[in-house]
Amino acid sequence: MAKVFSIRVNTDAEGMYDITREVKNYVRSSGVKDGIIVLQTLHTTCALTINENADPDVKSDILKDLGRKFPKEPYFDHFEGNSDAHVKTSIIGPSLSLIIDDGKVLLGTWQSIYLMEFDGPRAREVKMKIMEDK
Amino acid sequence: MAKVFSIRVNTDAEGMYDITREVKNYVRSSGVKDGIIVLQTLHTTCALTINENADPDVKSDILKDLGRKFPKEPYFDHFEGNSDAHVKTSIIGPSLSLIIDDGKVLLGTWQSIYLMEFDGPRAREVKMKIMEDK
Amino acid sequence: MAKVFSIRVNTDAEGMYDITREVKNYVRSSGVKDGIIVLQTLHTTCALTINENADPDVKSDILKDLGRKFPKEPYFDHFEGNSDAHVKTSIIGPSLSLIIDDGKVLLGTWQSIYLMEFDGPRAREVKMKIMEDK
């Protein structure tokens, strides 16, 4: 088993990309019963979050709202023109720590894990590290 | 000792609920001297944060400000009408990792740990997992 | 080796202070090959994030944008007058968990680790704890 596992996500544009299945599969395949898992992006214009997995309107509402509240601003100086994406990345955050209990990543009924893309299309990587409680 | 411990918080409405005592008690009862503790909610309309524990006006100012900056918007589509709570949950975040040093969870003089309710009244659960540095 | 290591940052004012070198040095000096590192502030008006390290305009754009979106408001009651800093601290967050792989803290090409000061000048402390995967 690789000591650090990588999820690749090819994004189209701004969006919330569900990576729950990949995280669950990795935890299952590790055989670890108790511990934690740390997820981390290697980028500066996408982030990681947990939110609702049932009504897809939740995802589009979140993206719409962050887009309206943190648009591209005339006072931005960064030459690439994507400072709005950098702002949203720091607001949502680059890493998540989740609990592994009884061989499964602990998630509520309505929780899924998402990569939030603020600046696609891009090829993104999420790294995962399991720490076992022996 | 349970491998994953649960804190239950019955919320009234939007609010910041101090769970510092429960976290400290759990770390003390675990007997763990060095390590980390991961806290995680199982919900999608409440979050975890650390902020000031002295003047209660800080809590009400934070809630007021998040409420004004991220209100219910006419462009939200989610049928439950609580997309503002989902947005704030991703902004604040679903998990926290804190250091355990010399048998105690490391906190600054003015720091307390809060469950932030954006959509109550609800029965909430915060899960805690200690990873010992042996 | 100290079990918990401290980085001290003397801030001038609002700013993003790069602590990547200190974190990398601590991981290297620990000799740990695989694991995670948890970073945590002990304060309530500064936070930790990861963002771009190349164009300094990214940092000033982020600070400018957070300053415009979350200014001091007439409706704040906290007697110290820095509730805007408390709000931004909870939005960005007090802790980070990062992966250690092959003896190095895992960071993307453009990622650096920053202490975000929202209320300086102050003497700040960031605590670090390494959890080794043996």
XYZ file of C-alpha atoms in Angstrom:
402
model
C 0.000 0.000 0.000
C 1.313 3.451 -0.887
C 2.115 5.457 2.197
C 0.496 8.540 0.712
C -2.319 8.052 -1.747
C -3.343 10.479 -4.458
C -6.767 11.260 -5.912
C -6.759 12.935 -9.289
C -9.650 15.205 -10.237
C -9.951 16.754 -13.671
C -12.117 19.808 -13.195
C -14.109 21.634 -15.837
C -14.667 24.944 -14.139
C -15.856 26.186 -10.770
C -17.543 23.259 -9.109
C -17.859 20.920 -6.149
C -16.378 17.517 -7.012
C -17.449 14.647 -4.767
C -14.427 12.548 -3.693
C -16.199 10.602 -0.930
C -16.106 7.281 -2.744
C -12.362 7.527 -3.393
C -11.688 8.386 0.256
C -13.922 5.547 1.502
C -12.294 3.071 -0.870
C -8.816 4.056 0.267
C -9.709 3.664 3.938
C -11.295 0.274 3.269
C -8.338 -0.954 1.224
C -5.898 0.146 3.945
C -7.401 -2.309 6.425
C -7.037 0.307 9.181
C -9.750 -0.021 11.809
C -9.103 3.037 14.007
C -7.313 6.284 13.365
C -7.597 9.435 11.321
C -7.148 10.438 7.697
C -5.655 13.744 6.582
C -6.613 15.086 3.148
C -4.603 17.873 1.562
C -4.639 19.655 -1.778
C -1.390 20.673 -3.462
C -2.869 23.782 -5.082
C -3.722 27.385 -4.233
C -6.985 27.908 -6.113
C -9.011 24.905 -4.974
C -10.014 23.716 -1.505
C -11.555 20.864 0.495
C -14.856 20.840 2.337
C -17.688 18.662 3.606
C -21.273 19.491 2.780
C -24.625 18.005 1.770
C -24.823 15.114 -0.665
C -28.591 14.902 -1.223
C -30.071 17.915 -3.045
C -27.660 19.100 -5.773
C -29.118 22.603 -5.346
C -27.042 22.927 -2.170
C -23.834 22.691 -4.170
C -24.963 25.207 -6.774
C -26.257 27.573 -4.078
C -22.904 27.466 -2.246
C -20.951 28.117 -5.444
C -23.312 30.891 -6.530
C -23.104 32.574 -3.126
C -19.299 32.406 -2.852
C -19.104 33.694 -6.434
C -21.335 36.677 -5.648
C -19.690 37.493 -2.330
C -16.104 37.078 -3.587
C -16.017 38.065 -7.273
C -13.085 39.336 -9.293
C -12.527 42.886 -8.000
C -11.190 45.963 -9.814
C -8.709 46.485 -6.967
C -6.948 43.129 -7.492
C -3.341 43.432 -8.706
C -2.286 39.778 -9.274
C -1.344 39.438 -12.936
C -3.066 36.082 -13.444
C -6.466 37.625 -12.717
C -7.596 34.844 -10.377
C -7.194 36.445 -6.954
C -10.871 35.730 -6.242
C -9.992 32.013 -6.427
C -7.057 32.485 -4.034
C -9.328 34.271 -1.546
C -11.971 31.529 -1.645
C -9.284 28.851 -1.255
C -8.076 30.342 2.034
C -11.660 30.825 3.234
C -12.592 27.168 2.637
C -9.177 25.704 3.472
C -6.540 23.340 2.048
C -6.847 20.329 4.359
C -9.323 18.184 6.292
C -8.838 15.730 9.173
C -11.448 13.032 9.546
C -11.920 10.195 12.013
C -11.670 6.505 11.036
C -13.886 4.331 13.232
C -14.450 0.603 12.898
C -12.752 0.539 9.481
C -14.761 3.396 7.991
C -14.270 7.118 7.585
C -16.759 8.755 9.920
C -19.353 10.797 8.023
C -22.866 11.906 8.888
C -25.803 10.704 6.799
C -25.840 13.848 4.686
C -22.080 14.510 4.564
C -19.926 14.125 1.473
C -16.334 15.246 0.923
C -15.759 17.743 -1.890
C -12.920 19.276 -3.799
C -14.024 22.850 -4.483
C -12.616 24.150 -7.757
C -12.479 27.949 -7.997
C -10.294 28.268 -11.076
C -10.715 25.390 -13.534
C -10.423 23.651 -15.811
C -7.411 22.113 -14.093
C -5.836 18.757 -13.230
C -6.005 18.577 -9.432
C -4.433 16.268 -6.881
C -5.674 15.488 -3.366
C -3.208 13.654 -1.132
C -4.397 11.324 1.628
C -2.507 10.010 4.638
C -3.925 7.539 7.149
C -2.616 7.550 10.712
C -3.463 4.284 12.445
C -4.335 4.110 16.128
C -2.651 0.830 17.011
C -12.472 4.045 27.158
C -14.509 4.474 23.982
C -12.287 4.760 20.940
C -14.364 7.611 19.544
C -16.146 9.861 21.992
C -19.277 11.867 21.287
C -20.379 15.249 22.617
C -24.075 16.008 22.279
C -25.202 19.609 21.967
C -28.853 20.578 21.900
C -28.967 23.920 20.156
C -31.718 26.508 20.355
C -30.977 28.566 17.276
C -27.967 30.196 15.667
C -25.303 30.349 18.329
C -21.784 29.551 19.471
C -21.844 26.669 21.944
C -18.739 26.307 24.105
C -17.569 22.659 24.186
C -14.132 23.345 25.710
C -14.910 21.720 29.040
C -16.136 18.509 27.395
C -13.014 18.340 25.207
C -10.690 19.000 28.157
C -12.461 16.404 30.285
C -12.169 13.793 27.555
C -8.451 14.419 27.099
C -7.883 14.259 30.855
C -9.893 11.037 31.254
C -7.974 9.419 28.378
C -4.715 9.610 30.299
C -2.907 10.529 27.064
C 0.067 12.807 27.686
C 1.182 13.652 24.143
C -0.612 13.573 20.833
C -3.424 15.269 18.972
C -7.204 15.315 19.094
C -9.421 15.516 16.009
C -12.924 16.971 16.416
C -15.511 16.479 13.715
C -19.201 17.300 13.304
C -21.541 14.890 11.552
C -23.763 17.633 10.115
C -23.869 20.056 7.195
C -25.343 23.182 8.815
C -23.090 23.583 11.860
C -19.321 23.942 12.175
C -16.391 23.992 14.608
C -14.171 26.921 15.498
C -11.945 28.437 18.155
C -12.434 32.000 19.316
C -12.490 34.256 22.361
C -13.941 33.084 25.647
C -13.870 36.309 27.663
C -16.234 39.011 26.385
C -19.524 37.407 25.198
C -19.917 40.320 22.758
C -17.281 38.655 20.554
C -19.575 35.694 19.976
C -22.600 37.841 19.207
C -20.531 40.105 16.923
C -19.258 37.101 14.951
C -22.748 35.644 14.562
C -24.223 39.009 13.626
C -21.517 39.632 11.036
C -21.754 36.190 9.412
C -25.550 36.587 9.396
C -25.353 39.962 7.634
C -22.667 38.894 5.146
C -24.244 35.523 4.320
C -28.040 35.896 4.635
C -30.757 33.857 2.924
C -30.612 35.023 -0.702
C -33.403 35.248 -3.288
C -31.219 33.306 -5.729
C -31.003 30.197 -3.520
C -32.770 27.127 -4.969
C -32.419 24.508 -2.205
C -35.940 23.491 -1.163
C -35.190 23.461 2.569
C -34.452 27.195 2.542
C -31.274 26.918 4.631
C -28.549 27.320 2.002
C -27.141 30.239 4.000
C -26.374 27.750 6.796
C -24.664 25.379 4.336
C -22.495 28.243 3.035
C -21.415 29.302 6.533
C -20.674 25.685 7.467
C -18.159 25.328 4.633
C -16.649 28.730 5.426
C -16.029 27.856 9.088
C -15.286 24.158 8.554
C -16.353 20.726 9.827
C -13.247 19.609 11.731
C -10.447 20.816 13.998
C -7.087 19.267 14.921
C -5.588 20.339 18.223
C -2.372 19.447 20.021
C -2.265 17.518 23.313
C 0.763 18.484 25.405
C 1.587 17.237 28.897
C -1.862 15.690 29.302
C -3.812 18.787 28.265
C -5.335 20.075 25.044
C -3.237 23.068 24.022
C -5.253 26.283 24.056
C -4.246 29.921 24.406
C -5.460 31.948 27.380
C -8.370 33.427 25.431
C -9.211 30.418 23.265
C -12.336 28.293 23.625
C -13.695 25.640 21.283
C -17.151 26.264 19.833
C -19.810 24.449 17.913
C -21.325 27.082 15.627
C -25.003 26.411 14.970
C -26.327 28.047 11.810
C -29.659 26.240 11.564
C -31.084 25.247 14.960
C -32.796 24.183 17.012
C -31.163 20.805 16.422
C -29.609 17.871 18.276
C -25.930 17.944 17.275
C -23.075 15.515 17.696
C -19.337 16.266 17.766
C -17.059 13.250 17.500
C -13.603 13.239 19.080
C -10.650 10.980 18.392
C -7.359 11.101 20.279
C -4.167 9.970 18.554
C -1.463 9.225 21.092
C 2.208 9.941 20.447
C 3.735 6.926 22.152
C 13.808 17.244 20.618
C 10.945 19.206 22.142
C 7.688 17.337 21.838
C 5.852 20.493 20.830
C 7.775 23.131 18.951
C 6.977 26.830 18.883
C 7.404 29.383 16.111
C 7.413 32.993 17.214
C 6.247 35.662 14.786
C 6.433 39.346 15.635
C 3.836 40.993 13.430
C 3.683 44.622 12.405
C 0.080 44.900 11.332
C -2.346 42.984 9.159
C -0.255 40.727 7.006
C 0.552 37.248 5.752
C 3.730 35.976 7.405
C 5.436 33.064 5.658
C 6.389 30.331 8.155
C 7.136 27.616 5.589
C 10.873 27.575 6.223
C 10.408 27.158 9.986
C 7.938 24.296 9.446
C 10.225 22.574 6.915
C 13.230 22.955 9.208
C 11.351 21.466 12.152
C 10.199 18.455 10.112
C 13.732 17.901 8.796
C 15.299 18.190 12.250
C 12.773 15.722 13.683
C 14.068 12.944 11.457
C 10.489 11.739 10.940
C 9.996 10.161 7.526
C 6.237 9.544 7.441
C 3.389 11.081 9.367
C 1.547 14.331 9.785
C 2.180 17.698 11.370
C -0.467 19.750 13.167
C 0.000 23.515 13.365
C -2.055 25.567 15.789
C -2.155 29.205 16.849
C -2.772 30.147 20.475
C -4.592 33.377 19.604
C -8.050 34.593 18.562
C -7.213 37.352 16.081
C -4.762 35.568 13.777
C -5.095 32.395 11.708
C -3.235 29.843 9.585
C -3.557 29.237 5.859
C -1.786 27.984 2.764
C -1.630 30.088 -0.364
C 0.614 31.202 -3.219
C 4.276 31.976 -2.636
C 5.250 33.420 -6.034
C 3.585 36.743 -6.840
C 3.398 38.904 -3.658
C 0.321 40.586 -5.146
C -1.671 37.470 -4.207
C -1.046 38.125 -0.519
C -1.949 41.805 -0.747
C -5.061 40.992 -2.828
C -6.261 38.459 -0.235
C -5.701 40.882 2.648
C -7.340 43.740 0.766
C -10.365 41.612 -0.111
C -10.881 40.221 3.394
C -10.467 43.760 4.741
C -13.125 45.127 2.386
C -15.558 42.256 2.891
C -15.157 42.078 6.681
C -14.415 45.614 7.947
C -15.066 47.060 11.404
C -18.851 47.456 11.535
C -20.967 50.022 13.406
C -23.034 47.162 14.830
C -20.095 45.527 16.642
C -20.333 45.659 20.460
C -17.001 44.152 21.615
C -15.235 46.814 23.686
C -11.783 46.163 22.188
C -12.993 47.223 18.737
C -11.386 44.308 16.899
C -14.379 42.063 16.193
C -13.528 42.193 12.484
C -10.274 40.365 13.355
C -12.170 37.746 15.368
C -14.535 37.136 12.421
C -11.682 36.693 9.937
C -9.863 34.368 12.346
C -12.804 31.949 12.446
C -13.253 32.196 8.672
C -9.618 31.268 7.961
C -9.179 28.907 10.912
C -6.833 28.258 13.838
C -5.155 25.007 12.800
C -3.751 23.093 9.834
C -2.918 19.409 9.355
C -0.300 18.594 6.733
C 1.190 15.350 5.483
C 4.856 14.381 5.998
C 6.129 12.171 3.189
C 9.672 10.884 2.738
C 10.987 13.224 5.428
C 9.404 16.375 4.031
C 6.209 18.296 4.653
C 4.079 17.830 1.559
C 3.473 21.106 -0.280
C 2.612 21.902 -3.882
C 5.028 23.940 -6.002
C 3.168 27.178 -5.328
C 2.107 26.517 -1.734
C 3.496 28.311 1.303
C 2.234 28.268 4.882
C 1.183 31.607 6.344
C 0.256 33.104 9.655
C -2.453 35.651 8.858
C -2.349 38.589 11.245
C -5.630 40.500 11.468
C -4.856 42.612 14.537
C -1.164 43.434 14.909
C 1.343 44.477 15.892
C 1.498 41.460 18.192
C 3.880 38.729 19.379
C 2.384 35.504 18.001
C 3.062 31.844 18.658
C 2.380 28.883 16.350
C 2.673 25.464 17.984
C 3.682 22.405 15.934
C 3.257 18.742 16.758
C 4.532 15.906 14.592
C 2.765 12.529 14.685
C 5.013 9.809 13.302
C 3.668 6.888 11.296
C 5.937 4.137 12.605
